[in-house]
């Protein structure tokens, strides 16, 4: 009976598509780049439990992997990133103080842009980001 349950769970697992695998790999390499670039939480200065914080949600591909200096991704400690998930005000305030209201509005416009990336485009972006990470590491 126990083996049957294990077998059913194994069969029930969803296979990941090539696209899903690439998206996950891009998320990981982007996080590594951002943490290496910034080195500390941009809000509180902590150097522990660092994550890749997004000014705007990762939901939209147009800014999901935006590693520009004034882009969507910045280093945050886990606490600041968690707080940002239910209260955006402090992170938005930090961003506008650092880069200005115009940059914030430009980022918001890019965020709302529909962007469907093909598998070759995702692969190219991953290769580019992997090379960048090797250079800054």
GROMACS .gro file of N, CA, C and O in nm:
model
  548
    1UNK      N    1   0.082  -0.119   0.000
    1UNK     CA    2   0.000   0.000   0.000
    1UNK      C    3   0.087   0.127   0.000
    1UNK      O    4   0.059   0.222  -0.070
    2UNK      N    5   0.192   0.125   0.081
    2UNK     CA    6   0.281   0.241   0.091
    2UNK      C    7   0.347   0.270  -0.044
    2UNK      O    8   0.361   0.384  -0.085
    3UNK      N    9   0.391   0.165  -0.112
    3UNK     CA   10   0.454   0.181  -0.243
    3UNK      C   11   0.357   0.240  -0.345
    3UNK      O   12   0.395   0.321  -0.427
    4UNK      N   13   0.232   0.198  -0.337
    4UNK     CA   14   0.130   0.249  -0.427
    4UNK      C   15   0.110   0.400  -0.407
    4UNK      O   16   0.099   0.474  -0.505
    5UNK      N   17   0.109   0.444  -0.283
    5UNK     CA   18   0.095   0.587  -0.255
    5UNK      C   19   0.214   0.665  -0.311
    5UNK      O   20   0.199   0.772  -0.368
    6UNK      N   21   0.334   0.612  -0.293
    6UNK     CA   22   0.453   0.677  -0.346
    6UNK      C   23   0.446   0.686  -0.499
    6UNK      O   24   0.481   0.787  -0.558
    7UNK      N   25   0.402   0.577  -0.561
    7UNK     CA   26   0.390   0.574  -0.706
    7UNK      C   27   0.289   0.676  -0.755
    7UNK      O   28   0.314   0.747  -0.853
    8UNK      N   29   0.176   0.688  -0.688
    8UNK     CA   30   0.074   0.786  -0.727
    8UNK      C   31   0.127   0.929  -0.713
    8UNK      O   32   0.101   1.013  -0.797
    9UNK      N   33   0.199   0.954  -0.605
    9UNK     CA   34   0.258   1.088  -0.588
    9UNK      C   35   0.359   1.117  -0.698
    9UNK      O   36   0.366   1.228  -0.751
   10UNK      N   37   0.437   1.016  -0.733
   10UNK     CA   38   0.535   1.032  -0.840
   10UNK      C   39   0.465   1.066  -0.973
   10UNK      O   40   0.506   1.157  -1.045
   11UNK      N   41   0.360   0.994  -1.003
   11UNK     CA   42   0.287   1.018  -1.128
   11UNK      C   43   0.214   1.151  -1.127
   11UNK      O   44   0.195   1.213  -1.232
   12UNK      N   45   0.173   1.196  -1.009
   12UNK     CA   46   0.096   1.320  -0.998
   12UNK      C   47   0.185   1.444  -1.014
   12UNK      O   48   0.136   1.553  -1.044
   13UNK      N   49   0.315   1.428  -0.992
   13UNK     CA   50   0.405   1.544  -1.007
   13UNK      C   51   0.401   1.596  -1.149
   13UNK      O   52   0.409   1.522  -1.245
   14UNK      N   53   0.389   1.725  -1.156
   14UNK     CA   54   0.381   1.789  -1.287
   14UNK      C   55   0.521   1.804  -1.345
   14UNK      O   56   0.612   1.851  -1.277
   15UNK      N   57   0.536   1.765  -1.468
   15UNK     CA   58   0.664   1.785  -1.535
   15UNK      C   59   0.678   1.932  -1.571
   15UNK      O   60   0.584   1.994  -1.618
   16UNK      N   61   0.794   1.983  -1.551
   16UNK     CA   62   0.819   2.122  -1.585
   16UNK      C   63   0.856   2.134  -1.732
   16UNK      O   64   0.932   2.054  -1.786
   17UNK      N   65   0.803   2.239  -1.793
   17UNK     CA   66   0.835   2.265  -1.933
   17UNK      C   67   0.971   2.332  -1.943
   17UNK      O   68   1.025   2.382  -1.843
   18UNK      N   69   1.025   2.336  -2.062
   18UNK     CA   70   1.154   2.402  -2.084
   18UNK      C   71   1.145   2.550  -2.044
   18UNK      O   72   1.237   2.605  -1.984
   19UNK      N   73   1.033   2.612  -2.073
   19UNK     CA   74   1.011   2.752  -2.038
   19UNK      C   75   1.014   2.771  -1.886
   19UNK      O   76   1.077   2.863  -1.836
   20UNK      N   77   0.946   2.685  -1.813
   20UNK     CA   78   0.942   2.696  -1.667
   20UNK      C   79   1.082   2.680  -1.608
   20UNK      O   80   1.119   2.751  -1.514
   21UNK      N   81   1.158   2.587  -1.663
   21UNK     CA   82   1.295   2.565  -1.616
   21UNK      C   83   1.381   2.688  -1.642
   21UNK      O   84   1.457   2.732  -1.555
   22UNK      N   85   1.369   2.746  -1.761
   22UNK     CA   86   1.447   2.867  -1.794
   22UNK      C   87   1.409   2.985  -1.704
   22UNK      O   88   1.496   3.060  -1.660
   23UNK      N   89   1.280   3.002  -1.678
   23UNK     CA   90   1.234   3.111  -1.592
   23UNK      C   91   1.294   3.094  -1.452
   23UNK      O   92   1.344   3.191  -1.393
   24UNK      N   93   1.294   2.973  -1.399
   24UNK     CA   94   1.351   2.946  -1.267
   24UNK      C   95   1.502   2.975  -1.267
   24UNK      O   96   1.554   3.038  -1.175
   25UNK      N   97   1.572   2.931  -1.372
   25UNK     CA   98   1.715   2.956  -1.381
   25UNK      C   99   1.744   3.106  -1.389
   25UNK      O  100   1.839   3.155  -1.327
   26UNK      N  101   1.662   3.179  -1.463
   26UNK     CA  102   1.679   3.324  -1.473
   26UNK      C  103   1.653   3.392  -1.338
   26UNK      O  104   1.723   3.486  -1.301
   27UNK      N  105   1.552   3.345  -1.265
   27UNK     CA  106   1.525   3.399  -1.132
   27UNK      C  107   1.646   3.381  -1.041
   27UNK      O  108   1.686   3.474  -0.969
   28UNK      N  109   1.705   3.262  -1.045
   28UNK     CA  110   1.819   3.232  -0.959
   28UNK      C  111   1.941   3.317  -0.996
   28UNK      O  112   2.003   3.379  -0.908
   29UNK      N  113   1.975   3.324  -1.124
   29UNK     CA  114   2.094   3.400  -1.165
   29UNK      C  115   2.074   3.549  -1.143
   29UNK      O  116   2.166   3.621  -1.104
   30UNK      N  117   1.951   3.598  -1.163
   30UNK     CA  118   1.923   3.739  -1.138
   30UNK      C  119   1.941   3.772  -0.991
   30UNK      O  120   2.001   3.873  -0.955
   31UNK      N  121   1.892   3.685  -0.905
   31UNK     CA  122   1.908   3.705  -0.761
   31UNK      C  123   2.055   3.709  -0.722
   31UNK      O  124   2.098   3.793  -0.643
   32UNK      N  125   2.134   3.618  -0.779
   32UNK     CA  126   2.278   3.617  -0.750
   32UNK      C  127   2.345   3.746  -0.794
   32UNK      O  128   2.429   3.802  -0.723
   33UNK      N  129   2.308   3.795  -0.913
   33UNK     CA  130   2.367   3.919  -0.965
   33UNK      C  131   2.333   4.035  -0.874
   33UNK      O  132   2.419   4.116  -0.838
   34UNK      N  133   2.207   4.047  -0.837
   34UNK     CA  134   2.161   4.159  -0.754
   34UNK      C  135   2.228   4.156  -0.617
   34UNK      O  136   2.275   4.260  -0.567
   35UNK      N  137   2.236   4.038  -0.555
   35UNK     CA  138   2.299   4.029  -0.423
   35UNK      C  139   2.448   4.060  -0.431
   35UNK      O  140   2.503   4.125  -0.343
   36UNK      N  141   2.514   4.018  -0.541
   36UNK     CA  142   2.657   4.049  -0.558
   36UNK      C  143   2.676   4.197  -0.587
   36UNK      O  144   2.772   4.259  -0.539
   37UNK      N  145   2.587   4.256  -0.666
   37UNK     CA  146   2.598   4.397  -0.703
   37UNK      C  147   2.579   4.489  -0.583
   37UNK      O  148   2.660   4.578  -0.558
   38UNK      N  149   2.472   4.467  -0.507
   38UNK     CA  150   2.438   4.559  -0.398
   38UNK      C  151   2.509   4.523  -0.267
   38UNK      O  152   2.550   4.613  -0.194
   39UNK      N  153   2.519   4.396  -0.235
   39UNK     CA  154   2.594   4.352  -0.117
   39UNK      C  155   2.526   4.371   0.017
   39UNK      O  156   2.571   4.316   0.117
   40UNK      N  157   2.422   4.451   0.022
   40UNK     CA  158   2.349   4.476   0.148
   40UNK      C  159   2.208   4.521   0.114
   40UNK      O  160   2.181   4.564   0.002
   41UNK      N  161   2.122   4.509   0.212
   41UNK     CA  162   1.983   4.553   0.193
   41UNK      C  163   1.981   4.703   0.163
   41UNK      O  164   2.040   4.781   0.237
   42UNK      N  165   1.914   4.741   0.056
   42UNK     CA  166   1.912   4.881   0.016
   42UNK      C  167   1.827   4.966   0.110
   42UNK      O  168   1.841   5.088   0.112
   43UNK      N  169   1.744   4.903   0.192
   43UNK     CA  170   1.659   4.979   0.282
   43UNK      C  171   1.719   4.992   0.423
   43UNK      O  172   1.725   5.101   0.477
   44UNK      N  173   1.762   4.879   0.480
   44UNK     CA  174   1.808   4.885   0.619
   44UNK      C  175   1.959   4.865   0.634
   44UNK      O  176   2.014   4.886   0.742
   45UNK      N  177   2.026   4.821   0.528
   45UNK     CA  178   2.170   4.803   0.532
   45UNK      C  179   2.217   4.667   0.583
   45UNK      O  180   2.337   4.642   0.590
   46UNK      N  181   2.127   4.579   0.618
   46UNK     CA  182   2.163   4.446   0.668
   46UNK      C  183   2.239   4.368   0.561
   46UNK      O  184   2.217   4.384   0.442
   47UNK      N  185   2.329   4.280   0.608
   47UNK     CA  186   2.404   4.195   0.514
   47UNK      C  187   2.368   4.047   0.534
   47UNK      O  188   2.432   3.959   0.477
   48UNK      N  189   2.265   4.020   0.611
   48UNK     CA  190   2.224   3.882   0.637
   48UNK      C  191   2.091   3.852   0.569
   48UNK      O  192   2.005   3.938   0.558
   49UNK      N  193   2.075   3.727   0.527
   49UNK     CA  194   1.951   3.679   0.465
   49UNK      C  195   1.909   3.766   0.346
   49UNK      O  196   1.793   3.808   0.337
   50UNK      N  197   2.001   3.792   0.256
   50UNK     CA  198   1.972   3.880   0.143
   50UNK      C  199   1.891   3.809   0.035
   50UNK      O  200   1.910   3.691   0.010
   51UNK      N  201   1.801   3.884  -0.025
   51UNK     CA  202   1.715   3.834  -0.132
   51UNK      C  203   1.711   3.938  -0.244
   51UNK      O  204   1.759   4.050  -0.228
   52UNK      N  205   1.651   3.900  -0.353
   52UNK     CA  206   1.631   3.991  -0.465
   52UNK      C  207   1.490   4.051  -0.450
   52UNK      O  208   1.392   3.982  -0.473
   53UNK      N  209   1.483   4.176  -0.413
   53UNK     CA  210   1.353   4.243  -0.399
   53UNK      C  211   1.313   4.310  -0.529
   53UNK      O  212   1.397   4.363  -0.601
   54UNK      N  213   1.186   4.306  -0.558
   54UNK     CA  214   1.131   4.369  -0.679
   54UNK      C  215   1.044   4.486  -0.639
   54UNK      O  216   0.953   4.469  -0.557
   55UNK      N  217   1.070   4.603  -0.696
   55UNK     CA  218   0.986   4.719  -0.669
   55UNK      C  219   0.842   4.686  -0.709
   55UNK      O  220   0.749   4.705  -0.633
   56UNK      N  221   0.827   4.633  -0.830
   56UNK     CA  222   0.697   4.585  -0.878
   56UNK      C  223   0.705   4.434  -0.891
   56UNK      O  224   0.810   4.379  -0.920
   57UNK      N  225   0.596   4.369  -0.875
   57UNK     CA  226   0.586   4.223  -0.872
   57UNK      C  227   0.660   4.155  -0.988
   57UNK      O  228   0.674   4.212  -1.096
   58UNK      N  229   0.701   4.030  -0.965
   58UNK     CA  230   0.766   3.951  -1.069
   58UNK      C  231   0.665   3.902  -1.173
   58UNK      O  232   0.703   3.838  -1.270
   59UNK      N  233   0.541   3.931  -1.154
   59UNK     CA  234   0.434   3.882  -1.241
   59UNK      C  235   0.456   3.916  -1.388
   59UNK      O  236   0.421   3.839  -1.476
   60UNK      N  237   0.513   4.033  -1.416
   60UNK     CA  238   0.530   4.077  -1.554
   60UNK      C  239   0.676   4.060  -1.600
   60UNK      O  240   0.768   4.108  -1.535
   61UNK      N  241   0.693   3.993  -1.712
   61UNK     CA  242   0.827   3.965  -1.763
   61UNK      C  243   0.904   4.089  -1.804
   61UNK      O  244   1.027   4.088  -1.808
   62UNK      N  245   0.836   4.198  -1.834
   62UNK     CA  246   0.904   4.319  -1.880
   62UNK      C  247   1.003   4.371  -1.776
   62UNK      O  248   1.106   4.427  -1.811
   63UNK      N  249   0.973   4.350  -1.648
   63UNK     CA  250   1.062   4.400  -1.542
   63UNK      C  251   1.105   4.292  -1.444
   63UNK      O  252   1.173   4.321  -1.347
   64UNK      N  253   1.068   4.169  -1.467
   64UNK     CA  254   1.100   4.060  -1.373
   64UNK      C  255   1.250   4.044  -1.354
   64UNK      O  256   1.297   4.020  -1.242
   65UNK      N  257   1.327   4.056  -1.460
   65UNK     CA  258   1.472   4.038  -1.454
   65UNK      C  259   1.545   4.168  -1.485
   65UNK      O  260   1.653   4.169  -1.544
   66UNK      N  261   1.490   4.279  -1.444
   66UNK     CA  262   1.543   4.413  -1.474
   66UNK      C  263   1.656   4.445  -1.376
   66UNK      O  264   1.632   4.488  -1.263
   67UNK      N  265   1.780   4.426  -1.419
   67UNK     CA  266   1.895   4.444  -1.331
   67UNK      C  267   1.965   4.578  -1.348
   67UNK      O  268   2.072   4.600  -1.292
   68UNK      N  269   1.905   4.669  -1.422
   68UNK     CA  270   1.964   4.803  -1.435
   68UNK      C  271   1.974   4.868  -1.298
   68UNK      O  272   1.899   4.835  -1.207
   69UNK      N  273   2.063   4.963  -1.284
   69UNK     CA  274   2.080   5.031  -1.156
   69UNK      C  275   1.951   5.090  -1.103
   69UNK      O  276   1.922   5.083  -0.983
   70UNK      N  277   1.873   5.150  -1.193
   70UNK     CA  278   1.744   5.208  -1.150
   70UNK      C  279   1.629   5.118  -1.193
   70UNK      O  280   1.516   5.163  -1.210
   71UNK      N  281   1.657   4.990  -1.210
   71UNK     CA  282   1.557   4.894  -1.256
   71UNK      C  283   1.468   4.843  -1.144
   71UNK      O  284   1.460   4.901  -1.035
   72UNK      N  285   1.405   4.731  -1.168
   72UNK     CA  286   1.306   4.675  -1.077
   72UNK      C  287   1.367   4.593  -0.965
   72UNK      O  288   1.305   4.575  -0.861
   73UNK      N  289   1.487   4.541  -0.983
   73UNK     CA  290   1.548   4.450  -0.887
   73UNK      C  291   1.654   4.519  -0.801
   73UNK      O  292   1.745   4.583  -0.854
   74UNK      N  293   1.639   4.502  -0.670
   74UNK     CA  294   1.736   4.556  -0.575
   74UNK      C  295   1.748   4.460  -0.458
   74UNK      O  296   1.655   4.386  -0.427
   75UNK      N  297   1.862   4.462  -0.393
   75UNK     CA  298   1.888   4.372  -0.282
   75UNK      C  299   1.810   4.415  -0.158
   75UNK      O  300   1.811   4.532  -0.120
   76UNK      N  301   1.741   4.318  -0.098
   76UNK     CA  302   1.670   4.342   0.027
   76UNK      C  303   1.697   4.225   0.121
   76UNK      O  304   1.713   4.111   0.077
   77UNK      N  305   1.700   4.253   0.251
   77UNK     CA  306   1.705   4.143   0.347
   77UNK      C  307   1.567   4.078   0.348
   77UNK      O  308   1.469   4.135   0.298
   78UNK      N  309   1.560   3.960   0.403
   78UNK     CA  310   1.434   3.887   0.401
   78UNK      C  311   1.324   3.967   0.471
   78UNK      O  312   1.211   3.972   0.423
   79UNK      N  313   1.356   4.031   0.582
   79UNK     CA  314   1.256   4.107   0.657
   79UNK      C  315   1.198   4.223   0.577
   79UNK      O  316   1.076   4.242   0.573
   80UNK      N  317   1.283   4.300   0.513
   80UNK     CA  318   1.235   4.413   0.432
   80UNK      C  319   1.156   4.363   0.311
   80UNK      O  320   1.055   4.423   0.273
   81UNK      N  321   1.201   4.254   0.250
   81UNK     CA  322   1.130   4.199   0.135
   81UNK      C  323   0.993   4.147   0.175
   81UNK      O  324   0.895   4.169   0.106
   82UNK      N  325   0.986   4.081   0.290
   82UNK     CA  326   0.857   4.031   0.338
   82UNK      C  327   0.763   4.147   0.369
   82UNK      O  328   0.646   4.144   0.333
   83UNK      N  329   0.815   4.249   0.435
   83UNK     CA  330   0.732   4.365   0.468
   83UNK      C  331   0.680   4.430   0.340
   83UNK      O  332   0.565   4.472   0.332
   84UNK      N  333   0.765   4.437   0.239
   84UNK     CA  334   0.727   4.497   0.111
   84UNK      C  335   0.612   4.421   0.045
   84UNK      O  336   0.532   4.479  -0.028
   85UNK      N  337   0.600   4.292   0.074
   85UNK     CA  338   0.495   4.213   0.009
   85UNK      C  339   0.355   4.255   0.053
   85UNK      O  340   0.259   4.231  -0.019
   86UNK      N  341   0.343   4.318   0.169
   86UNK     CA  342   0.210   4.364   0.212
   86UNK      C  343   0.202   4.515   0.235
   86UNK      O  344   0.094   4.568   0.257
   87UNK      N  345   0.317   4.585   0.230
   87UNK     CA  346   0.317   4.730   0.246
   87UNK      C  347   0.426   4.790   0.157
   87UNK      O  348   0.543   4.794   0.195
   88UNK      N  349   0.388   4.836   0.039
   88UNK     CA  350   0.484   4.886  -0.060
   88UNK      C  351   0.541   5.023  -0.028
   88UNK      O  352   0.642   5.062  -0.086
   89UNK      N  353   0.479   5.098   0.059
   89UNK     CA  354   0.512   5.239   0.076
   89UNK      C  355   0.661   5.264   0.103
   89UNK      O  356   0.721   5.349   0.036
   90UNK      N  357   0.722   5.195   0.197
   90UNK     CA  358   0.862   5.221   0.232
   90UNK      C  359   0.958   5.193   0.116
   90UNK      O  360   1.051   5.269   0.093
   91UNK      N  361   0.931   5.086   0.044
   91UNK     CA  362   1.018   5.052  -0.070
   91UNK      C  363   0.999   5.154  -0.182
   91UNK      O  364   1.095   5.199  -0.243
   92UNK      N  365   0.875   5.191  -0.210
   92UNK     CA  366   0.849   5.293  -0.312
   92UNK      C  367   0.914   5.426  -0.272
   92UNK      O  368   0.971   5.495  -0.356
   93UNK      N  369   0.906   5.460  -0.144
   93UNK     CA  370   0.966   5.584  -0.094
   93UNK      C  371   1.118   5.580  -0.111
   93UNK      O  372   1.179   5.677  -0.157
   94UNK      N  373   1.180   5.466  -0.077
   94UNK     CA  374   1.324   5.452  -0.095
   94UNK      C  375   1.360   5.472  -0.242
   94UNK      O  376   1.454   5.544  -0.275
   95UNK      N  377   1.286   5.406  -0.330
   95UNK     CA  378   1.315   5.412  -0.473
   95UNK      C  379   1.304   5.556  -0.525
   95UNK      O  380   1.392   5.605  -0.595
   96UNK      N  381   1.197   5.625  -0.492
   96UNK     CA  382   1.178   5.762  -0.543
   96UNK      C  383   1.281   5.858  -0.483
   96UNK      O  384   1.325   5.950  -0.551
   97UNK      N  385   1.322   5.837  -0.358
   97UNK     CA  386   1.427   5.921  -0.299
   97UNK      C  387   1.561   5.899  -0.369
   97UNK      O  388   1.637   5.992  -0.389
   98UNK      N  389   1.589   5.775  -0.406
   98UNK     CA  390   1.718   5.743  -0.469
   98UNK      C  391   1.722   5.779  -0.617
   98UNK      O  392   1.820   5.835  -0.665
   99UNK      N  393   1.615   5.749  -0.692
   99UNK     CA  394   1.618   5.764  -0.837
   99UNK      C  395   1.524   5.873  -0.890
   99UNK      O  396   1.534   5.911  -1.006
  100UNK      N  397   1.431   5.918  -0.809
  100UNK     CA  398   1.339   6.024  -0.852
  100UNK      C  399   1.204   5.971  -0.897
  100UNK      O  400   1.188   5.854  -0.933
  101UNK      N  401   1.108   6.061  -0.896
  101UNK     CA  402   0.971   6.026  -0.933
  101UNK      C  403   0.962   5.988  -1.080
  101UNK      O  404   0.890   5.895  -1.118
  102UNK      N  405   1.038   6.057  -1.165
  102UNK     CA  406   1.034   6.028  -1.308
  102UNK      C  407   1.082   5.885  -1.337
  102UNK      O  408   1.020   5.812  -1.416
  103UNK      N  409   1.190   5.843  -1.271
  103UNK     CA  410   1.239   5.706  -1.288
  103UNK      C  411   1.136   5.605  -1.239
  103UNK      O  412   1.116   5.500  -1.300
  104UNK      N  413   1.068   5.638  -1.128
  104UNK     CA  414   0.963   5.550  -1.075
  104UNK      C  415   0.849   5.535  -1.175
  104UNK      O  416   0.801   5.424  -1.201
  105UNK      N  417   0.808   5.647  -1.234
  105UNK     CA  418   0.699   5.642  -1.332
  105UNK      C  419   0.741   5.566  -1.459
  105UNK      O  420   0.662   5.492  -1.517
  106UNK      N  421   0.868   5.584  -1.501
  106UNK     CA  422   0.918   5.509  -1.616
  106UNK      C  423   0.921   5.359  -1.588
  106UNK      O  424   0.885   5.278  -1.673
  107UNK      N  425   0.965   5.322  -1.467
  107UNK     CA  426   0.966   5.182  -1.428
  107UNK      C  427   0.825   5.126  -1.425
  107UNK      O  428   0.799   5.015  -1.473
  108UNK      N  429   0.732   5.202  -1.371
  108UNK     CA  430   0.592   5.158  -1.366
  108UNK      C  431   0.536   5.138  -1.508
  108UNK      O  432   0.464   5.043  -1.534
  109UNK      N  433   0.573   5.227  -1.599
  109UNK     CA  434   0.527   5.213  -1.738
  109UNK      C  435   0.585   5.087  -1.802
  109UNK      O  436   0.515   5.015  -1.873
  110UNK      N  437   0.714   5.059  -1.775
  110UNK     CA  438   0.774   4.937  -1.828
  110UNK      C  439   0.709   4.813  -1.767
  110UNK      O  440   0.688   4.713  -1.835
  111UNK      N  441   0.675   4.821  -1.639
  111UNK     CA  442   0.613   4.710  -1.568
  111UNK      C  443   0.478   4.672  -1.630
  111UNK      O  444   0.445   4.555  -1.642
  112UNK      N  445   0.403   4.771  -1.672
  112UNK     CA  446   0.270   4.745  -1.727
  112UNK      C  447   0.273   4.708  -1.875
  112UNK      O  448   0.170   4.676  -1.932
  113UNK      N  449   0.391   4.710  -1.936
  113UNK     CA  450   0.406   4.672  -2.076
  113UNK      C  451   0.397   4.520  -2.089
  113UNK      O  452   0.462   4.447  -2.014
  114UNK      N  453   0.321   4.473  -2.185
  114UNK     CA  454   0.311   4.329  -2.207
  114UNK      C  455   0.437   4.282  -2.279
  114UNK      O  456   0.477   4.340  -2.380
  115UNK      N  457   0.498   4.177  -2.226
  115UNK     CA  458   0.624   4.128  -2.280
  115UNK      C  459   0.623   3.975  -2.275
  115UNK      O  460   0.635   3.916  -2.168
  116UNK      N  461   0.609   3.912  -2.388
  116UNK     CA  462   0.611   3.766  -2.397
  116UNK      C  463   0.744   3.727  -2.459
  116UNK      O  464   0.770   3.758  -2.576
  117UNK      N  465   0.830   3.663  -2.381
  117UNK     CA  466   0.962   3.625  -2.429
  117UNK      C  467   0.960   3.481  -2.480
  117UNK      O  468   0.903   3.392  -2.415
  118UNK      N  469   1.023   3.460  -2.593
  118UNK     CA  470   1.032   3.326  -2.650
  118UNK      C  471   1.139   3.245  -2.577
  118UNK      O  472   1.224   3.302  -2.506
  119UNK      N  473   1.140   3.116  -2.596
  119UNK     CA  474   1.242   3.031  -2.534
  119UNK      C  475   1.383   3.072  -2.579
  119UNK      O  476   1.472   3.085  -2.495
  120UNK      N  477   1.407   3.097  -2.709
  120UNK     CA  478   1.541   3.144  -2.749
  120UNK      C  479   1.580   3.276  -2.681
  120UNK      O  480   1.696   3.296  -2.644
  121UNK      N  481   1.485   3.367  -2.664
  121UNK     CA  482   1.514   3.493  -2.595
  121UNK      C  483   1.549   3.469  -2.448
  121UNK      O  484   1.641   3.532  -2.395
  122UNK      N  485   1.477   3.379  -2.384
  122UNK     CA  486   1.507   3.345  -2.244
  122UNK      C  487   1.645   3.280  -2.232
  122UNK      O  488   1.721   3.311  -2.140
  123UNK      N  489   1.676   3.192  -2.327
  123UNK     CA  490   1.808   3.127  -2.327
  123UNK      C  491   1.920   3.229  -2.346
  123UNK      O  492   2.022   3.224  -2.277
  124UNK      N  493   1.898   3.321  -2.438
  124UNK     CA  494   1.998   3.426  -2.463
  124UNK      C  495   2.017   3.514  -2.339
  124UNK      O  496   2.130   3.547  -2.303
  125UNK      N  497   1.908   3.549  -2.275
  125UNK     CA  498   1.916   3.631  -2.154
  125UNK      C  499   1.990   3.556  -2.043
  125UNK      O  500   2.073   3.613  -1.972
  126UNK      N  501   1.963   3.426  -2.032
  126UNK     CA  502   2.030   3.346  -1.929
  126UNK      C  503   2.180   3.341  -1.954
  126UNK      O  504   2.260   3.356  -1.861
  127UNK      N  505   2.220   3.321  -2.078
  127UNK     CA  506   2.363   3.318  -2.112
  127UNK      C  507   2.429   3.452  -2.081
  127UNK      O  508   2.539   3.457  -2.026
  128UNK      N  509   2.364   3.559  -2.117
  128UNK     CA  510   2.415   3.694  -2.092
  128UNK      C  511   2.430   3.719  -1.942
  128UNK      O  512   2.533   3.770  -1.896
  129UNK      N  513   2.330   3.682  -1.865
  129UNK     CA  514   2.333   3.702  -1.720
  129UNK      C  515   2.436   3.612  -1.653
  129UNK      O  516   2.501   3.653  -1.557
  130UNK      N  517   2.451   3.491  -1.703
  130UNK     CA  518   2.552   3.400  -1.647
  130UNK      C  519   2.691   3.457  -1.667
  130UNK      O  520   2.775   3.454  -1.577
  131UNK      N  521   2.717   3.511  -1.785
  131UNK     CA  522   2.847   3.573  -1.813
  131UNK      C  523   2.868   3.695  -1.724
  131UNK      O  524   2.977   3.713  -1.670
  132UNK      N  525   2.766   3.777  -1.710
  132UNK     CA  526   2.775   3.895  -1.624
  132UNK      C  527   2.806   3.855  -1.479
  132UNK      O  528   2.889   3.917  -1.413
  133UNK      N  529   2.741   3.751  -1.432
  133UNK     CA  530   2.763   3.705  -1.294
  133UNK      C  531   2.907   3.659  -1.275
  133UNK      O  532   2.969   3.689  -1.175
  134UNK      N  533   2.962   3.588  -1.374
  134UNK     CA  534   3.101   3.543  -1.365
  134UNK      C  535   3.196   3.662  -1.356
  134UNK      O  536   3.296   3.658  -1.286
  135UNK      N  537   3.163   3.770  -1.429
  135UNK     CA  538   3.248   3.889  -1.428
  135UNK      C  539   3.245   3.964  -1.296
  135UNK      O  540   3.346   4.017  -1.253
  136UNK      N  541   3.127   3.971  -1.232
  136UNK     CA  542   3.117   4.051  -1.110
  136UNK      C  543   3.142   3.971  -0.983
  136UNK      O  544   3.160   4.029  -0.876
  137UNK      N  545   3.147   3.840  -0.995
  137UNK     CA  546   3.166   3.753  -0.878
  137UNK      C  547   3.302   3.762  -0.822
  137UNK      O  548   3.399   3.791  -0.837
   0.00000   0.00000   0.00000
